[in-house]
Short mmCIF file of C-alpha atoms and ligand atoms in Angstrom, two decimals:
data_model
loop_
_atom_site.label_atom_id
_atom_site.label_comp_id
_atom_site.label_asym_id
_atom_site.label_seq_id
_atom_site.Cartn_x
_atom_site.Cartn_y
_atom_site.Cartn_z
CA MET F 23 39.82 136.22 84.85
CA THR F 24 38.40 139.70 84.41
CA ASP F 25 38.61 140.75 80.77
CA PHE F 26 40.62 143.96 81.11
CA ALA F 27 41.06 144.88 77.44
CA PRO F 28 37.59 146.43 76.89
CA LEU F 29 37.96 148.64 79.98
CA LEU F 30 40.33 151.11 78.28
CA ALA F 31 39.22 152.55 74.95
CA PRO F 32 40.94 154.88 72.49
CA ASP F 33 39.39 158.34 72.42
CA ARG F 34 37.28 158.67 69.31
CA ALA F 35 35.28 161.57 70.69
CA GLN F 36 32.65 159.10 71.87
CA LYS F 37 30.13 160.13 74.50
CA ALA F 38 31.63 159.77 77.97
CA ARG F 39 30.93 161.11 81.43
CA PRO F 40 33.54 163.67 82.46
CA VAL F 41 35.67 162.83 85.47
CA HIS F 42 37.35 165.78 87.21
CA LEU F 43 40.41 165.03 89.29
CA VAL F 44 41.23 167.66 91.86
CA ASP F 45 43.83 167.95 94.58
CA LYS F 46 43.93 170.27 97.54
CA ASP F 47 45.76 172.94 95.56
CA SER F 48 43.61 172.88 92.45
CA PHE F 49 40.26 172.35 94.14
CA PRO F 50 39.41 175.93 95.23
CA GLY F 51 40.09 177.35 91.75
CA TRP F 52 38.21 174.54 90.08
CA LEU F 53 35.24 174.94 92.41
CA LYS F 54 34.91 178.62 91.61
CA LYS F 55 34.28 177.80 87.97
CA ARG F 56 31.55 175.28 88.72
CA PRO F 57 27.82 176.05 88.53
CA ALA F 58 26.18 177.05 91.81
CA GLU F 59 24.35 173.72 92.17
CA ASP F 60 27.68 171.82 92.03
CA ARG F 61 29.07 174.02 94.75
CA ALA F 62 26.00 173.52 96.91
CA LEU F 63 26.07 169.77 96.43
CA LEU F 64 29.79 169.43 97.16
CA GLU F 65 29.40 171.58 100.24
CA ALA F 66 26.50 169.46 101.42
CA HIS F 67 28.69 166.36 100.96
CA ARG F 68 31.56 168.15 102.74
CA PHE F 69 33.71 167.33 99.74
CA ASP F 70 36.88 169.31 100.35
CA SER F 71 39.32 167.34 98.14
CA LYS F 72 41.49 166.58 101.18
CA THR F 73 40.37 163.01 101.72
CA GLY F 74 42.15 160.83 99.17
CA PHE F 75 39.92 158.70 96.91
CA ALA F 76 36.75 160.57 97.98
CA PHE F 77 34.43 161.29 95.08
CA ALA F 78 31.03 162.78 94.31
CA LEU F 79 28.56 162.58 91.46
CA LEU F 80 27.33 165.87 90.00
CA PRO F 81 23.90 165.63 88.31
CA ARG F 82 23.84 166.84 84.69
CA GLY F 83 20.51 166.81 82.84
CA GLY F 84 19.53 163.22 83.57
CA ASP F 85 23.14 162.02 83.72
CA PHE F 86 26.13 162.97 85.86
CA GLU F 87 29.74 164.06 86.00
CA VAL F 88 32.27 162.84 88.54
CA VAL F 89 34.70 164.69 90.75
CA SER F 90 37.35 162.84 92.69
CA ALA F 91 40.08 163.88 95.08
CA VAL F 92 43.59 162.74 94.21
CA LYS F 93 46.86 163.42 95.94
CA ASN F 94 48.51 165.11 93.02
CA ALA F 95 46.45 165.94 89.96
CA GLY F 96 49.65 166.79 88.05
CA ALA F 97 51.24 163.35 88.51
CA LEU F 98 48.64 160.64 88.91
CA SER F 99 49.54 157.60 90.98
CA PRO F 100 48.71 154.15 89.58
CA TRP F 101 45.95 153.75 92.18
CA CYS F 102 44.15 157.09 92.16
CA LEU F 103 41.35 155.90 89.86
CA ALA F 104 40.97 152.46 91.41
CA LYS F 105 38.22 153.30 93.87
CA LEU F 106 36.28 155.16 91.19
CA ALA F 107 36.48 152.24 88.80
CA ALA F 108 35.29 149.92 91.55
CA SER F 109 32.42 152.15 92.63
CA LEU F 110 30.99 153.88 89.56
CA PRO F 111 28.07 152.47 87.64
CA GLU F 112 28.51 150.86 84.27
CA GLY F 113 29.31 153.30 81.51
CA THR F 114 31.98 155.22 79.68
CA TYR F 115 34.11 157.89 81.33
CA ARG F 116 36.78 160.36 80.29
CA LEU F 117 39.13 162.50 82.38
CA ALA F 118 37.96 166.07 81.93
CA GLU F 119 41.51 167.39 82.16
CA GLY F 120 44.57 165.43 81.04
CA GLU F 121 45.18 161.74 80.49
CA PRO F 122 45.14 158.83 82.95
CA ALA F 123 48.81 157.84 82.32
CA ALA F 124 49.90 155.52 85.16
CA ALA F 125 46.43 155.68 86.74
CA ALA F 126 44.96 153.57 83.93
CA LEU F 127 46.34 150.53 85.75
CA GLY F 128 44.27 151.19 88.85
CA TRP F 129 41.21 151.76 86.70
CA LEU F 130 41.65 148.19 85.45
CA LEU F 131 42.61 146.52 88.69
CA GLY F 132 39.81 148.30 90.55
CA GLN F 133 37.50 146.13 88.49
CA HIS F 134 39.28 142.84 89.19
CA ARG F 135 37.39 140.39 91.38
CA PHE F 136 38.42 136.95 92.56
CA ASP F 137 35.09 135.26 93.17
CA ASP F 138 35.73 131.73 91.92
CA TYR F 139 34.82 130.50 95.39
CA ARG F 140 31.60 132.52 95.88
CA SER F 141 28.46 130.62 95.03
CA LYS F 142 26.59 133.92 94.94
CA LYS F 143 28.53 136.68 93.24
CA ASN F 144 28.83 139.89 95.24
CA GLY F 145 25.85 142.11 94.44
CA PRO F 146 24.11 142.31 91.10
CA GLU F 147 26.34 141.81 88.08
CA ARG F 148 27.60 145.23 87.01
CA GLY F 149 28.65 146.05 83.49
CA PRO F 150 32.13 147.38 82.64
CA ARG F 151 33.33 150.87 83.51
CA ILE F 152 35.20 152.00 80.43
CA LEU F 153 37.80 154.75 80.47
CA VAL F 154 38.43 156.63 77.25
CA THR F 155 42.04 157.70 76.73
CA GLY F 156 43.96 159.72 74.17
CA GLU F 157 47.01 157.58 74.92
CA ALA F 158 45.90 154.67 72.76
CA ALA F 159 49.47 153.42 72.41
CA ARG F 160 49.65 152.71 76.17
CA ILE F 161 46.50 150.64 76.36
CA GLU F 162 47.96 147.29 75.44
CA SER F 163 50.90 147.39 77.82
CA THR F 164 48.68 148.58 80.68
CA VAL F 165 46.27 145.72 80.05
CA ARG F 166 49.19 143.29 80.15
CA ILE F 167 50.40 144.60 83.50
CA ALA F 168 46.87 144.28 84.89
CA GLU F 169 46.64 140.72 83.59
CA ALA F 170 50.02 139.81 85.07
CA THR F 171 49.05 141.32 88.44
CA ALA F 172 45.72 139.50 88.40
CA LEU F 173 47.51 136.25 87.54
CA VAL F 174 49.69 136.59 90.65
CA ARG F 175 46.66 137.39 92.79
CA GLU F 176 44.60 134.49 91.50
CA LEU F 177 47.40 131.91 91.77
CA VAL F 178 48.19 133.02 95.32
CA ASN F 179 44.55 133.17 96.40
CA ARG F 180 43.78 129.70 95.13
CA PRO F 181 43.75 127.31 98.10
CA ALA F 182 46.66 124.89 98.35
CA GLY F 183 44.22 122.00 97.98
CA ASP F 184 43.44 123.26 94.49
CA LEU F 185 46.89 124.46 93.55
CA GLY F 186 49.71 122.00 94.05
CA PRO F 187 52.90 121.43 92.06
CA ALA F 188 50.85 119.89 89.21
CA GLU F 189 48.69 122.99 88.86
CA LEU F 190 51.73 125.27 88.92
CA GLU F 191 53.14 123.09 86.16
CA GLU F 192 49.88 123.50 84.25
CA ALA F 193 50.03 127.29 84.53
CA ALA F 194 53.60 127.32 83.19
CA ARG F 195 52.69 124.82 80.46
CA ASN F 196 49.92 127.16 79.31
CA LEU F 197 52.39 130.02 78.98
CA ALA F 198 54.76 127.77 77.02
CA ALA F 199 51.95 126.68 74.69
CA ARG F 200 50.89 130.29 74.10
CA SER F 201 54.37 131.51 73.38
CA GLY F 202 55.98 128.59 71.58
CA ALA F 203 58.52 128.23 74.39
CA LYS F 204 60.47 125.06 75.18
CA PHE F 205 59.03 123.36 78.24
CA ARG F 206 60.57 120.76 80.53
CA VAL F 207 59.53 119.18 83.80
CA THR F 208 61.94 117.12 85.89
CA ALA F 209 60.38 114.83 88.49
CA GLY F 210 60.77 111.39 90.12
CA GLU F 211 64.14 109.63 89.83
CA LYS F 212 65.61 112.32 87.60
CA LEU F 213 64.73 114.96 90.19
CA ALA F 214 66.34 112.94 92.98
CA GLU F 215 69.50 112.59 90.87
CA GLY F 216 69.77 116.09 89.51
CA TYR F 217 68.07 118.23 92.14
CA PRO F 218 68.51 116.52 95.50
CA LEU F 219 67.38 119.50 97.57
CA ILE F 220 64.12 119.91 95.65
CA ALA F 221 63.48 116.18 95.95
CA ALA F 222 64.24 116.22 99.68
CA VAL F 223 61.95 119.13 100.53
CA GLY F 224 59.13 117.69 98.43
CA GLY F 225 59.77 114.14 99.61
CA ALA F 226 56.98 113.98 102.18
CA ALA F 227 54.40 114.83 99.51
CA SER F 228 56.03 112.77 96.79
CA LYS F 229 53.14 110.36 96.44
CA ASP F 230 50.21 112.70 95.81
CA ARG F 231 51.77 116.05 95.11
CA ALA F 232 55.13 115.16 93.71
CA PRO F 233 57.94 117.72 93.72
CA ARG F 234 59.29 118.88 90.38
CA LEU F 235 61.43 121.46 88.61
CA ILE F 236 59.46 123.31 85.96
CA GLU F 237 61.50 125.02 83.22
CA LEU F 238 60.60 127.15 80.27
CA GLU F 239 62.94 128.60 77.67
CA TRP F 240 61.92 131.28 75.26
CA GLY F 241 63.53 133.72 72.85
CA LYS F 242 66.37 133.84 70.37
CA GLN F 243 69.55 131.95 71.22
CA SER F 244 71.56 135.00 70.21
CA ASP F 245 69.83 137.41 72.63
CA PRO F 246 71.24 138.03 76.11
CA ARG F 247 70.40 135.19 78.43
CA ILE F 248 68.48 135.90 81.63
CA ALA F 249 67.07 133.53 84.24
CA ILE F 250 64.02 134.08 86.40
CA ILE F 251 63.36 131.83 89.36
CA GLY F 252 60.38 131.64 91.71
CA LYS F 253 59.91 129.78 94.98
CA GLY F 254 57.03 127.38 94.39
CA VAL F 255 56.18 125.98 97.82
CA CYS F 256 52.52 125.23 97.28
CA PHE F 257 51.99 124.84 100.98
CA ASP F 258 54.52 125.36 103.75
CA SER F 259 53.54 123.43 106.85
CA GLY F 260 57.11 123.86 108.08
CA GLY F 261 57.74 120.13 107.64
CA LEU F 262 58.81 118.24 110.78
CA ASP F 263 59.69 121.63 112.28
CA LEU F 264 55.97 122.19 112.04
CA LYS F 265 54.70 125.75 112.11
CA PRO F 266 52.19 126.75 114.79
CA ALA F 267 48.63 127.32 113.53
CA SER F 268 49.01 131.06 113.30
CA GLY F 269 52.19 130.79 111.25
CA MET F 270 50.70 128.18 108.92
CA ARG F 271 47.43 129.91 108.21
CA LEU F 272 48.59 131.88 105.17
CA MET F 273 51.08 129.39 103.82
CA LYS F 274 49.08 128.67 100.68
CA LYS F 275 50.81 131.82 99.50
CA ASP F 276 54.28 130.29 99.74
CA MET F 277 54.24 129.81 95.97
CA GLY F 278 53.96 133.60 95.59
CA GLY F 279 57.51 133.79 94.22
CA ALA F 280 56.60 131.28 91.51
CA ALA F 281 53.50 133.32 90.69
CA HIS F 282 55.64 136.46 90.32
CA ALA F 283 58.18 134.62 88.15
CA LEU F 284 55.46 133.22 85.92
CA ALA F 285 53.75 136.59 85.58
CA LEU F 286 57.06 138.28 84.79
CA ALA F 287 57.82 135.64 82.16
CA SER F 288 54.41 136.22 80.59
CA LEU F 289 55.14 139.96 80.41
CA ILE F 290 58.54 139.38 78.82
CA VAL F 291 56.96 137.11 76.24
CA ALA F 292 54.02 139.42 75.51
CA GLU F 293 56.29 142.44 75.16
CA LYS F 294 58.80 140.36 73.15
CA LEU F 295 61.79 141.61 75.11
CA PRO F 296 64.93 140.72 73.18
CA VAL F 297 66.23 138.22 75.73
CA ARG F 298 66.79 134.51 75.90
CA LEU F 299 64.59 133.71 78.90
CA HIS F 300 65.05 130.75 81.22
CA LEU F 301 62.23 130.42 83.75
CA LEU F 302 62.75 127.97 86.60
CA ILE F 303 60.12 127.05 89.17
CA PRO F 304 61.00 124.47 91.79
CA ALA F 305 57.54 123.31 92.88
CA VAL F 306 57.00 121.32 96.08
CA GLU F 307 54.76 120.94 99.06
CA ASN F 308 56.57 121.13 102.40
CA ALA F 309 54.59 118.43 104.18
CA VAL F 310 54.96 115.90 106.98
CA SER F 311 55.12 112.13 106.55
CA GLY F 312 57.29 109.13 107.38
CA ASN F 313 59.65 109.99 104.55
CA ALA F 314 59.88 113.69 105.31
CA TYR F 315 63.39 115.14 105.40
CA ARG F 316 64.54 115.74 108.94
CA PRO F 317 66.46 118.22 111.05
CA GLY F 318 70.02 116.92 111.10
CA ASP F 319 69.81 115.29 107.68
CA ILE F 320 72.65 116.20 105.36
CA ILE F 321 71.92 116.51 101.67
CA LYS F 322 74.41 116.95 98.87
CA SER F 323 73.13 119.76 96.67
CA ARG F 324 73.28 119.89 92.88
CA LYS F 325 76.30 122.15 93.24
CA GLY F 326 78.06 119.54 95.34
CA LEU F 327 77.92 121.43 98.65
CA PHE F 328 76.73 119.37 101.60
CA ILE F 329 73.87 121.07 103.43
CA GLU F 330 72.95 120.19 106.98
CA ILE F 331 69.26 120.67 107.62
CA ASP F 332 69.02 122.78 110.73
CA ASN F 333 65.34 123.56 110.24
CA THR F 334 62.92 121.97 107.79
CA ASP F 335 60.95 125.22 107.74
CA ALA F 336 63.83 126.96 105.95
CA GLU F 337 62.83 125.00 102.84
CA GLY F 338 62.56 127.81 100.30
CA ARG F 339 66.30 128.48 100.19
CA LEU F 340 66.93 124.76 99.65
CA ILE F 341 64.77 124.39 96.56
CA LEU F 342 66.03 127.74 95.25
CA ALA F 343 69.63 126.61 95.74
CA ASP F 344 69.31 123.76 93.24
CA ALA F 345 67.34 125.96 90.82
CA LEU F 346 69.96 128.75 91.05
CA THR F 347 72.68 126.19 90.41
CA ARG F 348 70.87 124.95 87.31
CA ALA F 349 70.30 128.48 86.05
CA GLY F 350 73.95 129.40 86.63
CA GLU F 351 75.15 126.48 84.53
CA ASP F 352 74.03 128.30 81.37
CA GLN F 353 75.88 131.48 82.34
CA PRO F 354 73.00 133.97 82.15
CA GLU F 355 74.04 137.61 82.31
CA LEU F 356 71.28 138.29 84.84
CA LEU F 357 69.51 136.17 87.39
CA VAL F 358 66.41 137.31 89.27
CA ASP F 359 64.60 135.32 91.92
CA PHE F 360 61.34 135.98 93.75
CA ALA F 361 60.52 134.22 97.00
CA THR F 362 58.31 134.46 100.06
CA LEU F 363 61.50 133.46 101.80
CA THR F 364 61.47 134.76 105.37
CA GLY F 365 59.20 136.12 108.06
CA ALA F 366 62.24 138.20 109.04
CA ALA F 367 61.91 140.30 105.86
CA ARG F 368 58.41 141.22 107.02
CA VAL F 369 59.58 142.04 110.53
CA ALA F 370 62.25 144.31 109.04
CA LEU F 371 60.24 146.05 106.31
CA GLY F 372 56.57 145.29 106.89
CA PRO F 373 54.12 143.95 104.34
CA ASP F 374 54.50 146.51 101.52
CA LEU F 375 58.24 146.58 100.92
CA PRO F 376 59.94 143.58 99.39
CA ALA F 377 63.45 143.10 100.74
CA PHE F 378 65.69 143.42 97.74
CA PHE F 379 69.25 142.12 97.47
CA ALA F 380 71.68 142.57 94.62
CA ASN F 381 75.32 141.59 94.11
CA SER F 382 75.95 144.67 91.97
CA ASP F 383 75.50 148.28 93.08
CA GLU F 384 74.64 149.36 89.57
CA LEU F 385 71.92 146.76 89.23
CA ALA F 386 70.59 147.74 92.66
CA ALA F 387 70.50 151.43 91.72
CA ARG F 388 68.71 150.72 88.48
CA ALA F 389 66.20 148.47 90.17
CA THR F 390 65.38 150.98 92.89
CA ASP F 391 65.03 153.73 90.28
CA ALA F 392 62.70 151.58 88.19
CA ALA F 393 60.74 150.70 91.32
CA ARG F 394 60.27 154.35 92.20
CA GLU F 395 59.24 155.23 88.69
CA VAL F 396 56.43 152.69 88.53
CA GLU F 397 55.51 153.09 92.22
CA ASP F 398 56.22 149.49 93.06
CA PRO F 399 58.76 150.03 95.79
CA LEU F 400 61.74 147.84 96.69
CA TRP F 401 64.07 148.34 99.61
CA ARG F 402 67.68 147.24 99.33
CA MET F 403 69.17 145.11 102.08
CA PRO F 404 72.83 144.15 102.37
CA LEU F 405 74.51 140.90 101.38
CA TRP F 406 76.62 141.17 104.51
CA GLU F 407 79.52 138.74 104.17
CA PRO F 408 80.38 138.50 107.89
CA TYR F 409 76.96 136.92 108.54
CA ASP F 410 78.04 133.91 106.50
CA GLU F 411 79.35 132.78 109.87
CA MET F 412 75.81 132.20 111.02
CA LEU F 413 75.30 129.43 108.47
CA LYS F 414 78.21 127.29 109.66
CA SER F 415 77.55 123.62 110.26
CA ASP F 416 79.57 121.48 112.66
CA ILE F 417 79.95 118.66 110.18
CA ALA F 418 78.74 119.78 106.74
CA ASP F 419 79.69 122.58 104.34
CA LEU F 420 76.85 124.75 105.54
CA ALA F 421 73.54 124.73 107.41
CA ASN F 422 70.24 125.87 105.99
CA SER F 423 69.43 128.17 108.86
CA SER F 424 71.20 130.06 111.54
CA ASN F 425 70.62 129.58 115.22
CA SER F 426 70.52 133.30 115.74
CA PRO F 427 67.13 134.99 115.59
CA MET F 428 68.76 138.06 114.01
CA ALA F 429 69.09 139.22 110.39
CA GLY F 430 66.99 136.33 109.09
CA CYS F 431 66.38 137.73 105.64
CA ILE F 432 70.07 138.53 105.20
CA THR F 433 71.27 135.08 106.22
CA ALA F 434 68.67 133.57 103.86
CA ALA F 435 70.02 135.73 101.03
CA MET F 436 73.60 134.82 101.97
CA PHE F 437 72.62 131.17 101.73
CA LEU F 438 71.27 131.73 98.20
CA LYS F 439 74.39 133.66 97.23
CA ARG F 440 76.46 130.51 97.70
CA PHE F 441 74.69 129.07 94.65
CA VAL F 442 75.00 132.07 92.33
CA PRO F 443 78.12 132.20 90.12
CA ASP F 444 80.27 135.22 91.04
CA ASN F 445 80.28 136.65 87.53
CA VAL F 446 76.49 136.66 87.17
CA GLU F 447 74.47 139.73 88.12
CA TRP F 448 71.85 138.65 90.59
CA ALA F 449 68.79 140.21 92.21
CA HIS F 450 66.79 138.51 94.95
CA LEU F 451 63.38 139.71 96.11
CA ASP F 452 62.06 138.47 99.45
CA THR F 453 58.44 139.46 98.95
CA PHE F 454 55.22 139.02 100.96
CA ALA F 455 53.01 138.34 97.89
CA TRP F 456 50.13 139.23 100.15
CA ARG F 457 48.14 142.19 101.37
CA ASP F 458 46.69 142.10 104.88
CA ALA F 459 44.87 145.43 104.68
CA PRO F 460 42.99 146.37 101.53
CA LYS F 461 43.85 149.52 99.60
CA PRO F 462 42.08 150.92 96.54
CA GLY F 463 42.65 148.53 93.64
CA ARG F 464 44.43 146.12 95.95
CA PRO F 465 42.07 143.87 97.90
CA LYS F 466 43.13 141.81 100.89
CA GLY F 467 44.79 138.61 99.70
CA GLY F 468 47.41 137.61 97.20
CA ASP F 469 49.18 140.49 95.48
CA ALA F 470 52.10 141.25 93.21
CA LEU F 471 54.82 143.15 95.07
CA GLY F 472 57.96 143.85 93.07
CA LEU F 473 56.66 142.51 89.76
CA ARG F 474 56.18 145.86 88.01
CA ALA F 475 59.48 147.12 89.37
CA VAL F 476 61.47 144.22 87.95
CA PHE F 477 59.62 144.37 84.63
CA ALA F 478 60.42 148.09 84.39
CA LEU F 479 64.05 147.27 85.18
CA LEU F 480 64.17 144.71 82.38
CA LYS F 481 62.45 147.01 79.92
CA GLY F 482 64.95 149.75 80.70
CA ARG F 483 67.82 147.35 80.29
CA TYR F 484 66.76 145.56 77.12
CA LEU F 485 64.49 147.92 75.21
CA GLN F 486 66.66 151.04 75.18
CA GLY F 487 67.97 152.21 71.83
N1 LIG M 13 57.57 130.62 103.93
C1 LIG M 13 58.29 130.97 105.08
C2 LIG M 13 58.57 132.45 105.21
C3 LIG M 13 57.42 133.37 105.48
C4 LIG M 13 56.72 133.32 106.67
C5 LIG M 13 57.12 134.35 104.57
C6 LIG M 13 55.71 134.21 106.92
C7 LIG M 13 56.11 135.24 104.81
C8 LIG M 13 55.40 135.16 105.99
C9 LIG M 13 59.66 130.28 105.10
O1 LIG M 13 59.74 129.07 104.47
C10 LIG M 13 60.01 130.09 106.53
O2 LIG M 13 59.33 129.38 107.19
N2 LIG M 13 61.09 130.75 106.97
C11 LIG M 13 61.51 130.68 108.32
C12 LIG M 13 62.99 130.50 108.30
C13 LIG M 13 63.58 130.06 109.61
C14 LIG M 13 63.13 128.67 109.95
C15 LIG M 13 65.08 130.11 109.51
C16 LIG M 13 61.13 132.00 108.99
O3 LIG M 13 61.17 133.04 108.35
O4 LIG M 13 60.78 131.94 110.17
ZN1 LIG M 14 59.21 127.45 105.75
ZN1 LIG M 15 58.35 128.75 102.94
#
């Protein structure tokens, strides 16, 4: 992975190229104070500060300064330096006015590349672009967020053939080894006994890519207990309700929830949040074989509820159900799950906005506030009780999918809710974990959506005072 730490450096008055950030309000005044040759050059480039992320190099006695257009020079967005960091030549830079604040993150992620699968690296190897900052105390936490984001991207981008349940286990095991956490994997007979839904969904791949429940526990027993759960479907073919080619194409990313959960756990550990953390990743491949679970099968869940399988492609909620049940048994005060759960969430909110559900208005308000603050948006959707109707089964306690094409992300969340104890605060993020169209600092491919928001929520909740 990109080594992010050297890319932000404390300001020790070292030599650095000045970077001027201007917006459409500040640009005319700034321009007036520039030497005539700057003005001529910017005019020749038609640099008017109105096109976001546009930048120009201003020659300075054998070297250069940089000017870049940002939306609001007074409140920098996390991404406003990303294109610069990606484009500038190797060297050391310093903002000419002010500090990077949130924009330091984009400086780092603008330099992240996933090229494990390129035999020839893109272009000649370029040295690091270092940003000098007077906010030395923020460097470490910004580097951690960049690392966590890159971890999500790399896990999601890795092809399913190279990242199955065993490799997800390996990634979690690494975190446990680094942090001295307790680590447990349940598979085989024990999985079938204790987690029948996880075993059923992963049954078709049980020979080569066996399903498992991965658990990690970290922190002091006496600290408040929280559980984080991530959907770890390493490939979602749909099962016997096979997806069409177009729907299957991106399904290597169906472990995106697990990647978010793992990255969040690594942040909690690195920042030493005073919590007792329980991470749960049900890891499976939803495949097709003679022993695949079938539409019409009825499976008794860990909780004891009988689930009729209406559609084998609604597999995420099944594996999450057993994991939520397990998490609830220890009475955490807060439960958060991440899942690439429904296409319906994307139809409703598009690619950028995770659908966010919470069983407490206060938790929801805090989460949306945190999301806004760190510019990692979430959009709340309702846990609408009347839609429970849609999950009725003729002969079992409930069905895993509704036969209505409507409100798919809500019915999925209502299904999960059946497995969350009533007295436990719960947040559920139905996230895309993917970016179809690149944006500065955010290439096409796997991406973290909702990770920074939830981490900010947890920091606000557990680090205050
Ligand atoms: N992994 C998919 C959801 C998904 C699809 C997320 C596309 C992002 C993009 C999930 O397992 C699934 O297939 N859900 C079905 C549920 C349906 C069968 C009730 C869906 O959303 O169509
Ligand atoms: Zn599916
Ligand atoms: Zn899925």
